[in-house]
C-alpha positions as CSV (number, residue, x, y, z in Angstrom):
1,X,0.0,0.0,0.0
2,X,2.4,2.2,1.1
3,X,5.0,1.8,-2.0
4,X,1.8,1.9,-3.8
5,X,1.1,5.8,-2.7
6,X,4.6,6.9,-3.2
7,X,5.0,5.5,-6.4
8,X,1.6,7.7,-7.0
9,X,2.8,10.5,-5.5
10,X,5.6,10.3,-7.9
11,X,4.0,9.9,-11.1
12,X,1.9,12.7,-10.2
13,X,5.1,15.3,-9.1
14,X,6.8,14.5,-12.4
15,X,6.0,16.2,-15.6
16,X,2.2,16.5,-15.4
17,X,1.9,17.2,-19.3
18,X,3.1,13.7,-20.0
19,X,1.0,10.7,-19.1
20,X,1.7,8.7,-16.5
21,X,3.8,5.6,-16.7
22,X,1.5,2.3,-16.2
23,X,2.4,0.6,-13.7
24,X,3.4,-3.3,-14.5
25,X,2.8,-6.4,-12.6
26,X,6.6,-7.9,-11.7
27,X,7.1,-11.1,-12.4
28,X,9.2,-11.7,-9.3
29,X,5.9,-10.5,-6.9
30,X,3.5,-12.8,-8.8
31,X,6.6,-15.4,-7.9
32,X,6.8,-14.4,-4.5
33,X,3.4,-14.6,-3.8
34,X,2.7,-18.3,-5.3
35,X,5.8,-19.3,-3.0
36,X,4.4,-17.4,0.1
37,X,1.0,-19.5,-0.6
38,X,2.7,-22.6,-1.1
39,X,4.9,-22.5,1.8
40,X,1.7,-21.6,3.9
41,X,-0.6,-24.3,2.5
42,X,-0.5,-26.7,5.5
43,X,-1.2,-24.1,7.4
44,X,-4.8,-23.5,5.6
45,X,-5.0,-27.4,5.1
46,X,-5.2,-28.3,8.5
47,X,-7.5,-24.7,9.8
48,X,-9.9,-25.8,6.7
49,X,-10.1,-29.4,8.1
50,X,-10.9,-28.1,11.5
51,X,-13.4,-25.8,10.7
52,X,-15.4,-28.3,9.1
53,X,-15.1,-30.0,12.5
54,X,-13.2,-33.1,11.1
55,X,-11.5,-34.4,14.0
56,X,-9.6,-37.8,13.6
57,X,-7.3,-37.9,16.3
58,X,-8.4,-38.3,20.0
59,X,-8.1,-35.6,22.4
60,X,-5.8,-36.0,25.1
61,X,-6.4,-35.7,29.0
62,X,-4.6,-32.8,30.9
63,X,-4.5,-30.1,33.4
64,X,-4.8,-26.3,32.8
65,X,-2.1,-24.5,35.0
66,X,-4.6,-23.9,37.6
67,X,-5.3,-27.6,38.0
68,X,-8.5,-27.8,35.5
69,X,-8.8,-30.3,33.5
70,X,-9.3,-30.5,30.0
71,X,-9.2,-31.8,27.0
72,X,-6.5,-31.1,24.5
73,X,-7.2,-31.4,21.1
74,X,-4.5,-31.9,18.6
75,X,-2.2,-29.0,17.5
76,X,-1.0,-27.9,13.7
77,X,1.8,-30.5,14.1
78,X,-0.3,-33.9,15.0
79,X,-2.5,-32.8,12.5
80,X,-0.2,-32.7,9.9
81,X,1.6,-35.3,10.6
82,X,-1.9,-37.3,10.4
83,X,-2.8,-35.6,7.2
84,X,1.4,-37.3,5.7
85,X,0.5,-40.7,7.2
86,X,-2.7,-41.0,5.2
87,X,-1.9,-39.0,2.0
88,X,2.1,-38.6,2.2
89,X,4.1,-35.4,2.2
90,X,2.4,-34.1,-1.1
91,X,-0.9,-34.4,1.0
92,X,-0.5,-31.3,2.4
93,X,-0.6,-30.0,-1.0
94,X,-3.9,-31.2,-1.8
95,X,-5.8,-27.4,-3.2
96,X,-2.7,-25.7,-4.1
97,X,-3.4,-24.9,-7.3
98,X,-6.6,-22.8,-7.1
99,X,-4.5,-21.1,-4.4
100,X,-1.9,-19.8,-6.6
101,X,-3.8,-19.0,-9.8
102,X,-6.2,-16.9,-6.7
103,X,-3.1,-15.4,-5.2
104,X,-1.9,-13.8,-9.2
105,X,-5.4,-12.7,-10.3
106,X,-5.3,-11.1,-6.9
107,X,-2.0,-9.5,-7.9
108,X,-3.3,-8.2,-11.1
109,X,-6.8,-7.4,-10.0
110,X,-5.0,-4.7,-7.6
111,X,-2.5,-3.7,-9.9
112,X,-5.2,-2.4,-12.5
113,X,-7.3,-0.7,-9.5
114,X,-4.1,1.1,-8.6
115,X,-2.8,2.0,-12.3
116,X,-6.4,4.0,-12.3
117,X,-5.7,5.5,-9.0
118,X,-2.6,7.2,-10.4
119,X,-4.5,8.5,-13.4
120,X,-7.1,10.3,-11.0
121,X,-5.4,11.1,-7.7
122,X,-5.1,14.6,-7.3
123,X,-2.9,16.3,-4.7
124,X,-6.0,17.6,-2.8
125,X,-5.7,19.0,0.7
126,X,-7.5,16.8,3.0
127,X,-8.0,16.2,6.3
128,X,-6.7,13.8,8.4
129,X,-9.6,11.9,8.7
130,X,-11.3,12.5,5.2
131,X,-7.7,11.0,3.9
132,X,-8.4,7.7,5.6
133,X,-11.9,7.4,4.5
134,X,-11.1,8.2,0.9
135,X,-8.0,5.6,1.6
136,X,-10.3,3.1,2.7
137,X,-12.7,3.5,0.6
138,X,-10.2,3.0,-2.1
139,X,-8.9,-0.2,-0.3
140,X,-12.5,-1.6,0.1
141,X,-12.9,-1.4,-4.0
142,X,-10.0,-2.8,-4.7
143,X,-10.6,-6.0,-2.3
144,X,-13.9,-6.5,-3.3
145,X,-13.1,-6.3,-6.9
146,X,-10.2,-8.5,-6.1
147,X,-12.4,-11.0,-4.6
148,X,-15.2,-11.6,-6.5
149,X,-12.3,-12.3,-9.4
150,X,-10.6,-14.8,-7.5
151,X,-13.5,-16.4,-5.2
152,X,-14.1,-19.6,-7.6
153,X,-10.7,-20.6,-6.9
154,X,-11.3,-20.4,-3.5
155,X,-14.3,-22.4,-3.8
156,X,-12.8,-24.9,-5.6
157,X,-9.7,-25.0,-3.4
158,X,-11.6,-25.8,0.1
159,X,-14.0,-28.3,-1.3
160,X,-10.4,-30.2,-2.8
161,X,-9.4,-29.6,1.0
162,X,-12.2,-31.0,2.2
163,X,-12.3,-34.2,0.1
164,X,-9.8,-35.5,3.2
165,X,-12.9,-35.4,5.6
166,X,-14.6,-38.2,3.1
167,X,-12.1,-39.4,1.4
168,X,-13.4,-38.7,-2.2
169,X,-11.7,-38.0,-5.4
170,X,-14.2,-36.1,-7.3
171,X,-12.7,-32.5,-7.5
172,X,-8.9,-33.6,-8.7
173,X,-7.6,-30.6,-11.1
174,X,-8.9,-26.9,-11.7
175,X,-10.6,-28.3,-14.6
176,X,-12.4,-31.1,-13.2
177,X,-13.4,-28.5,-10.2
178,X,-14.6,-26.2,-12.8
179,X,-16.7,-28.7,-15.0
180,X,-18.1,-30.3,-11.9
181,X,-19.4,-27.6,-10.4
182,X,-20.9,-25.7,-13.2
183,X,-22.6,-28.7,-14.4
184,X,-24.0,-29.4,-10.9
185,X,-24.8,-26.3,-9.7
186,X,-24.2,-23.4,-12.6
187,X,-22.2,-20.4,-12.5
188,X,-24.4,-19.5,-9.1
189,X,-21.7,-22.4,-7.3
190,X,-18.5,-20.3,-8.3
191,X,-19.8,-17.9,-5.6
192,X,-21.4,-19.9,-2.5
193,X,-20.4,-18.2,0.7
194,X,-19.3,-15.3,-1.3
195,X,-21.2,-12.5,0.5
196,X,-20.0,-13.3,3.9
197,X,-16.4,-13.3,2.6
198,X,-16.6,-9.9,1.2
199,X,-18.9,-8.5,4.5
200,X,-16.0,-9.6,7.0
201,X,-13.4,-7.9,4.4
202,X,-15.4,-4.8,4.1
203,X,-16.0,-4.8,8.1
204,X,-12.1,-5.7,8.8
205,X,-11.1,-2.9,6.2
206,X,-13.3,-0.2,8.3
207,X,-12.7,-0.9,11.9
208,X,-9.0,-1.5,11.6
209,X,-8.3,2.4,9.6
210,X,-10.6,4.0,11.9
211,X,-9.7,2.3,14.8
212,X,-5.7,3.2,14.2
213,X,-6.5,6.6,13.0
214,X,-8.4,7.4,16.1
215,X,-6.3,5.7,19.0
216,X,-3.1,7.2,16.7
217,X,-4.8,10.9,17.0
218,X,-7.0,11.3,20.1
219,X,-5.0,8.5,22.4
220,X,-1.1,8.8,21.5
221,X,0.3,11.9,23.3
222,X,2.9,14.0,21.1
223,X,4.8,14.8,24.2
224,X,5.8,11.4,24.5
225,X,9.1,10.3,22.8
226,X,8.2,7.0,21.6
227,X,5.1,8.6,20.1
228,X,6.1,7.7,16.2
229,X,7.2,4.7,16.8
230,X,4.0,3.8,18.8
231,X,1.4,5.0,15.9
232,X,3.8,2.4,13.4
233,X,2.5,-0.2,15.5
234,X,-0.9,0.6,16.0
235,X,-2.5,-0.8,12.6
236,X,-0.4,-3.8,13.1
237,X,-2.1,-4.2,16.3
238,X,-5.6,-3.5,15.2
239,X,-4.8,-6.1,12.8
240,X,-4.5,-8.4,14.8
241,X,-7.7,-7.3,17.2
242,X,-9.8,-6.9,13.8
243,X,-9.0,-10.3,12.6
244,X,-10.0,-12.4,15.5
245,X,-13.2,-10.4,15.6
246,X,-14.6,-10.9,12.1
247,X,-13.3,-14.1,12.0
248,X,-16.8,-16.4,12.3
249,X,-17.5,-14.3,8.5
250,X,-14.1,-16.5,7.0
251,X,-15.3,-19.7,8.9
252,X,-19.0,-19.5,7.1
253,X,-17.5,-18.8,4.4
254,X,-16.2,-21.6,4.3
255,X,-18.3,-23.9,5.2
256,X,-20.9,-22.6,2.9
257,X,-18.1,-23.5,0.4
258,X,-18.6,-27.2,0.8
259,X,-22.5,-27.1,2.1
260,X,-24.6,-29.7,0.5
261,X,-21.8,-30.2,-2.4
262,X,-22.2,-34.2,-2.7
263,X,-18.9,-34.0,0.2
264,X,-19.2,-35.4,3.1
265,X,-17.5,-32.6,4.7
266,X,-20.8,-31.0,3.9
267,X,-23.8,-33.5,3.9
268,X,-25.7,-34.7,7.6
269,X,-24.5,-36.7,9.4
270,X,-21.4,-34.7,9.5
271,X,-22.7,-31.1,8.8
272,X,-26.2,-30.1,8.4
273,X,-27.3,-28.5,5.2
274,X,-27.6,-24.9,5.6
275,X,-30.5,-22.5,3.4
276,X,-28.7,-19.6,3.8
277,X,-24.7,-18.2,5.1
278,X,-27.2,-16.2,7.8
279,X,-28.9,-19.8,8.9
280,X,-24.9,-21.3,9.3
281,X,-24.4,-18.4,11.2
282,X,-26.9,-19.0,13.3
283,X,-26.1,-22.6,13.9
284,X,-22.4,-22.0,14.7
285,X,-23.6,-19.3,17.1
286,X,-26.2,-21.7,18.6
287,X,-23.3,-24.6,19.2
288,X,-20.6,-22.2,20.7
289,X,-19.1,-22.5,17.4
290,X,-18.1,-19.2,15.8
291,X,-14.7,-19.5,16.4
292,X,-13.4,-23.2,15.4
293,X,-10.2,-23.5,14.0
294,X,-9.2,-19.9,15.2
295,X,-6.3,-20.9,17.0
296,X,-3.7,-24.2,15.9
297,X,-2.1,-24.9,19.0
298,X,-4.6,-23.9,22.4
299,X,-7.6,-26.0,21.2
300,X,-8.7,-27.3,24.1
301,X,-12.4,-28.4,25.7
302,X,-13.8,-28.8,29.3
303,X,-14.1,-32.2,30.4
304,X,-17.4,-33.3,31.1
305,X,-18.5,-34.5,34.2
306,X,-19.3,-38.4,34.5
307,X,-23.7,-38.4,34.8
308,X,-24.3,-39.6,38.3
309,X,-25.2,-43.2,38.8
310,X,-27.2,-43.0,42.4
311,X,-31.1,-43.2,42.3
């Protein structure tokens, strides 16, 4: 974003009688980002296989710290190491390929949005906070553009994912996905769980600029020394605080992704069938389950008390 604006800034300062230079998609980002998503893969393997609340190792008994005692159920590691003794190393894998063709349209989704925004940014005098609306505002176009290019592929990529819970083989290649599910369900089935996606996107988008524009202006004091290098943090940190709070949106999402697909991952008895994302909502809400497969590591439940056996 930020190399973004000053690239603007200089297109605009430089000769404004000549037009300004396009700016082209590098080859070495579109590389860097296909190895950034396969190198995090496993990661979105195993958080897809828990959200769909495919669990096949057993927990294990233990004590909290405090002496409570609960059930630990299995981390990133046991999980993946589950996921190589049934399907091997290249397992892990299974999905990749929507991922990366997502991850460049992505790329050059953005990089048109932006090329425009150099042909019509002005050097307007703004204020502070009209700057980061008209900012976000920019950012929320460009994400939702970028995502209703690049949501098939992320359809097709969790219900490949989710073939583990069942052990199916029907989606095997991008075209096979894409044949499959136009046949079955028309071009509607390229965008199932799309509108929650982009709602938690606009929502994260919103809360995390304002939020950092107004704890950076009305919270950080200017006598204090450390004041920069506070406000640098502060988006990071509302980053962080944003994306734990919209993320039930991501996890219906994806479940609507794989609802009533011919998967088991999304068929009774595993998962019901859902009418709408609004009615998953609601069930997730109803079971306590808005936040499965937030966290890889600390996924733990109470242990439930034996029922008592005396008349």
């Amino acid at each position: 974003m930020e190399s973004a604006e000053n690239l603007s800034d200089q297109v605009v300062g430089v000769q404004q009688e000549a037009p300004p230079t396009p700016v082209d998609v590098d080859s070495a980002v579109l590389l860097l980002g296909a190895g950034v998503t396969a190198i995090t893969h496993p990661l979105l393997y195993v958080k897809l296989l828990i959200q769909v609340g495919h669990e096949p190792l057993p927990p294990i008994v233990g004590t909290t710290m405090f002496g409570r005692r609960v059930l630990y159920l299995p981390g990133f590691f046991s999980y993946a190491q589950h996921i190589v003794k049934v399907d091997g190393k290249t397992g892990l894998f299974r999905g990749l390929s929507p991922r990366i063709v997502s991850s460049a349209i992505s790329t050059v989704v953005r990089n048109k949005v932006k090329q425009v925004e150099l042909l019509s940014k002005r050097d307007d005098m703004q204020s502070s906070l009209r700057k980061v609306v008209q900012e976000t505002s920019h950012e929320m176009i460009i994400q939702c553009l970028s995502r209703v290019a690049t949501h098939p592929f992320h359809v097709m990529s969790v219900r490949c994912m989710a073939q583990f819970v069942g052990r199916e083989a029907t989606y095997n290649g991008m075209f096979c996905c894409i044949t499959k599910i136009f046949k079955e369900e028309g071009f509607a089935g390229f965008y199932v769980g799309l509108v929650p996606h982009v709602v938690g996107e606009v929502l994260f988008l919103w809360c995390c600029n304002l939020l950092a524009h107004f704890i950076n202006t009305y919270a950080v004091d200017e006598s204090f020394s450390q004041a920069s290098a506070v406000r640098s943090y502060t988006k990071f940190v509302m980053w962080i605080a944003v994306s734990v709070l919209t993320y039930p949106f991501r996890l219906v999402t994806d479940l609507m992704a794989v609802n009533n697909c011919g998967l088991a991952a999304g068929l009774p008895p595993h998962s019901p069938i859902f009418k709408s994302w609004l009615h998953c909502w609601s069930h997730l809400s109803h079971k306590g389950h808005l936040f499965r497969g937030s966290s890889f590591f600390f996924r733990r439940v109470p242990v439930m008390s034996p029922p008592s056996t005396e008349d």
